[in-house]
mmCIF file of C-alpha atoms in Angstrom:
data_model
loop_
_atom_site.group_PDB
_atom_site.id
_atom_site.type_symbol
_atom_site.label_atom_id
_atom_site.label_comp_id
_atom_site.label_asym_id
_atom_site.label_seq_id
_atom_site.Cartn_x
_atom_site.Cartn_y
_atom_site.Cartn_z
ATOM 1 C CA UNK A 124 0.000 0.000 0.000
ATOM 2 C CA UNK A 125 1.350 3.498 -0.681
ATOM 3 C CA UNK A 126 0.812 6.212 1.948
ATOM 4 C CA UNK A 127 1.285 9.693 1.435
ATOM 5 C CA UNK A 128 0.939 12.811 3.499
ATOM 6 C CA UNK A 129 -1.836 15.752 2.671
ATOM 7 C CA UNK A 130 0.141 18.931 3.597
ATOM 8 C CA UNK A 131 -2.008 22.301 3.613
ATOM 9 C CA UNK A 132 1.111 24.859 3.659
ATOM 10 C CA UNK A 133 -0.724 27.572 5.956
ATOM 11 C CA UNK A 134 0.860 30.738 5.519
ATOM 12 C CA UNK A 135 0.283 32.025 9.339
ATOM 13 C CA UNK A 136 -0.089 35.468 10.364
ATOM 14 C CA UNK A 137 3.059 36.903 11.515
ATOM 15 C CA UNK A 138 5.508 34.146 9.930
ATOM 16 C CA UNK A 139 7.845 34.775 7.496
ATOM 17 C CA UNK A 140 7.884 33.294 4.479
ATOM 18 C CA UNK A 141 11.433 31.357 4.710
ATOM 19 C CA UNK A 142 9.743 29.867 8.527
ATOM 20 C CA UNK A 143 6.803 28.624 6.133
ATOM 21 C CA UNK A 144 9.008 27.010 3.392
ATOM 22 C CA UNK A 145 11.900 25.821 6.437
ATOM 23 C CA UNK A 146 8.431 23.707 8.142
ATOM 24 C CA UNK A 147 6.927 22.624 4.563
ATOM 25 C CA UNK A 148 10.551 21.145 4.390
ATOM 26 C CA UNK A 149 10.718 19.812 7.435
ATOM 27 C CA UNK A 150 7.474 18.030 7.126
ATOM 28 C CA UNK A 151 8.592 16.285 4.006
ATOM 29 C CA UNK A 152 11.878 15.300 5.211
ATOM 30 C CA UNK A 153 9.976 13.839 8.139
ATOM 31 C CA UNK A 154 7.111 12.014 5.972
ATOM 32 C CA UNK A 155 10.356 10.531 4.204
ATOM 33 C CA UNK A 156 11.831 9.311 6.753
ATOM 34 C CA UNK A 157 8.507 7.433 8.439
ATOM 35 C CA UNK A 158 8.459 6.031 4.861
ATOM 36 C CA UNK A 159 5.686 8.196 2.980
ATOM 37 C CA UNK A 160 5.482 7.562 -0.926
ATOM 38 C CA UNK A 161 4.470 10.950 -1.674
ATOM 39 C CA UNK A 162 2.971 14.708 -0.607
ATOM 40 C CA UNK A 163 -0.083 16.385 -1.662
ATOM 41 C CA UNK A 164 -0.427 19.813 -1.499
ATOM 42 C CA UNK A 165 -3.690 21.340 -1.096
ATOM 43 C CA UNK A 166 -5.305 23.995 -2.910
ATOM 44 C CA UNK A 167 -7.431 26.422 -1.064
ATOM 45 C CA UNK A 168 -9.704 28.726 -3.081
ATOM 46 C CA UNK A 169 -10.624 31.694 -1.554
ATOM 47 C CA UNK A 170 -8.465 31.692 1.553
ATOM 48 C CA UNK A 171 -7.890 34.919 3.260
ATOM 49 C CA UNK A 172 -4.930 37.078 2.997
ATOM 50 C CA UNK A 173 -2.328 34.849 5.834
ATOM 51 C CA UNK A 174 -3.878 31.621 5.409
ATOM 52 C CA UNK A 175 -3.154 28.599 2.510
ATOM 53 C CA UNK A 176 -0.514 29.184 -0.123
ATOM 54 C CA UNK A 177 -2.523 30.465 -2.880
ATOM 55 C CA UNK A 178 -0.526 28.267 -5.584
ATOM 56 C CA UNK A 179 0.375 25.200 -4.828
ATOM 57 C CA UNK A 180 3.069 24.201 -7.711
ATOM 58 C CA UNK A 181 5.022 27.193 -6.487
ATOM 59 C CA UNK A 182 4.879 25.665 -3.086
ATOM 60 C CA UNK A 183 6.009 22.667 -4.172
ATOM 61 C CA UNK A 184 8.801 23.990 -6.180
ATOM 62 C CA UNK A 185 10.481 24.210 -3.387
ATOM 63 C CA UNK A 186 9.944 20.674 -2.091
ATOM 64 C CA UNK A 187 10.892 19.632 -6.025
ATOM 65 C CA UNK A 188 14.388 20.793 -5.465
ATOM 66 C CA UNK A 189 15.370 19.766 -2.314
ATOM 67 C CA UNK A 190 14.583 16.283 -2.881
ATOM 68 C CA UNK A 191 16.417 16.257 -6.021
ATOM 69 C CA UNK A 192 18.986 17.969 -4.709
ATOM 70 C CA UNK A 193 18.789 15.690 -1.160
ATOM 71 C CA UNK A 194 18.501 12.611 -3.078
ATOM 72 C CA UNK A 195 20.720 13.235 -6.288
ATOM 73 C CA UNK A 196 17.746 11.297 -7.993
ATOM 74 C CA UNK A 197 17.743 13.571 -11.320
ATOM 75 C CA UNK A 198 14.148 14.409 -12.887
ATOM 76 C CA UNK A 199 13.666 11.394 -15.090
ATOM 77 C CA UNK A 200 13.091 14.498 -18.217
ATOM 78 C CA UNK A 201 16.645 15.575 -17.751
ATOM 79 C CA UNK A 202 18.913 12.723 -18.355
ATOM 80 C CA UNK A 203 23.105 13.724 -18.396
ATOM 81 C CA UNK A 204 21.972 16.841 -16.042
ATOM 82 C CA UNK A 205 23.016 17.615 -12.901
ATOM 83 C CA UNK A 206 20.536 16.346 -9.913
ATOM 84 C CA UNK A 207 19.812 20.254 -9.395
ATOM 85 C CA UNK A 208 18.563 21.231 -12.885
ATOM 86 C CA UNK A 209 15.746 22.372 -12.004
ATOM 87 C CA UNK A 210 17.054 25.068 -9.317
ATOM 88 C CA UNK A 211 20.303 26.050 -11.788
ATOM 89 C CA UNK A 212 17.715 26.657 -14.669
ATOM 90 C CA UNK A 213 15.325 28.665 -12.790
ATOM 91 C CA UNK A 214 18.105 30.658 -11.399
ATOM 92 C CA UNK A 215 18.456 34.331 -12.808
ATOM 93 C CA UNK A 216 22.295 34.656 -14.797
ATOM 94 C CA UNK A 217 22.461 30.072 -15.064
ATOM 95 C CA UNK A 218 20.035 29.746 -17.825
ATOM 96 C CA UNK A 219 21.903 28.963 -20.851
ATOM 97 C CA UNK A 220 21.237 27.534 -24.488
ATOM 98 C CA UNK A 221 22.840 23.925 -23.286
ATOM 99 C CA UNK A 222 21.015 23.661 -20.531
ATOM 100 C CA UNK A 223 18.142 22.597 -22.410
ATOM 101 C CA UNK A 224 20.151 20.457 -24.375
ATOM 102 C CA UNK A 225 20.873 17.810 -22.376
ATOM 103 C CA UNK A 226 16.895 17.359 -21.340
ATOM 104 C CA UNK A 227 15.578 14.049 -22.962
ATOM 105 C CA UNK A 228 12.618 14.421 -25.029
ATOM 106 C CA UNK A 229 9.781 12.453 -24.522
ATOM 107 C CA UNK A 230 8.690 9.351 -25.746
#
């Protein structure tokens, strides 16, 4: 059976932003550890100003990285790329022509 943890990524009044993202972290490190096969991030609509993350792929951006990153398990869309491809390519003056080169294209 797979089991994986349903993660709401409140946005609390009076927390900073990098305390949000540090205990989104921190709860998927942990659900790893217990043995979790996945997170699911919730989407909220119409949440009020301080409460849900509003978009839920940006949350998990994040997440994306540092397990990639943590793991060294590359994307299986970027074959011959580092594990971190995703953070280098989204990251303002890395960008370049080849690093889209080495991507695999899909089947």
């Amino acid at each position: 059976m797979d089991l994986g943890l349903m993660m709401d990524c409140d946005y609390r009044v009076g927390q900073t932003q990098r305390a949000a993202f540090d205990n989104a972290l921190a709860m998927a490190d942990l659900a790893e550890t217990l043995g979790f096969n996945g997170i699911w991030l919730a989407e909220r609509h119409f949440s009020p100003p301080g409460g849900a993350a509003l978009v839920p792929s940006i949350a998990a951006s994040p997440l994306l990285m540092a397990t990639a990153c943590d793991t060294h398990k590359p994307h299986p869309h970027w074959h011959g790329s580092p594990a971190c491809a995703v953070g280098a390519s989204s990251t303002p003056g890395r960008r370049s022509r080849d690093s889209r080169q080495s991507r695999a294209r899909p089947p």
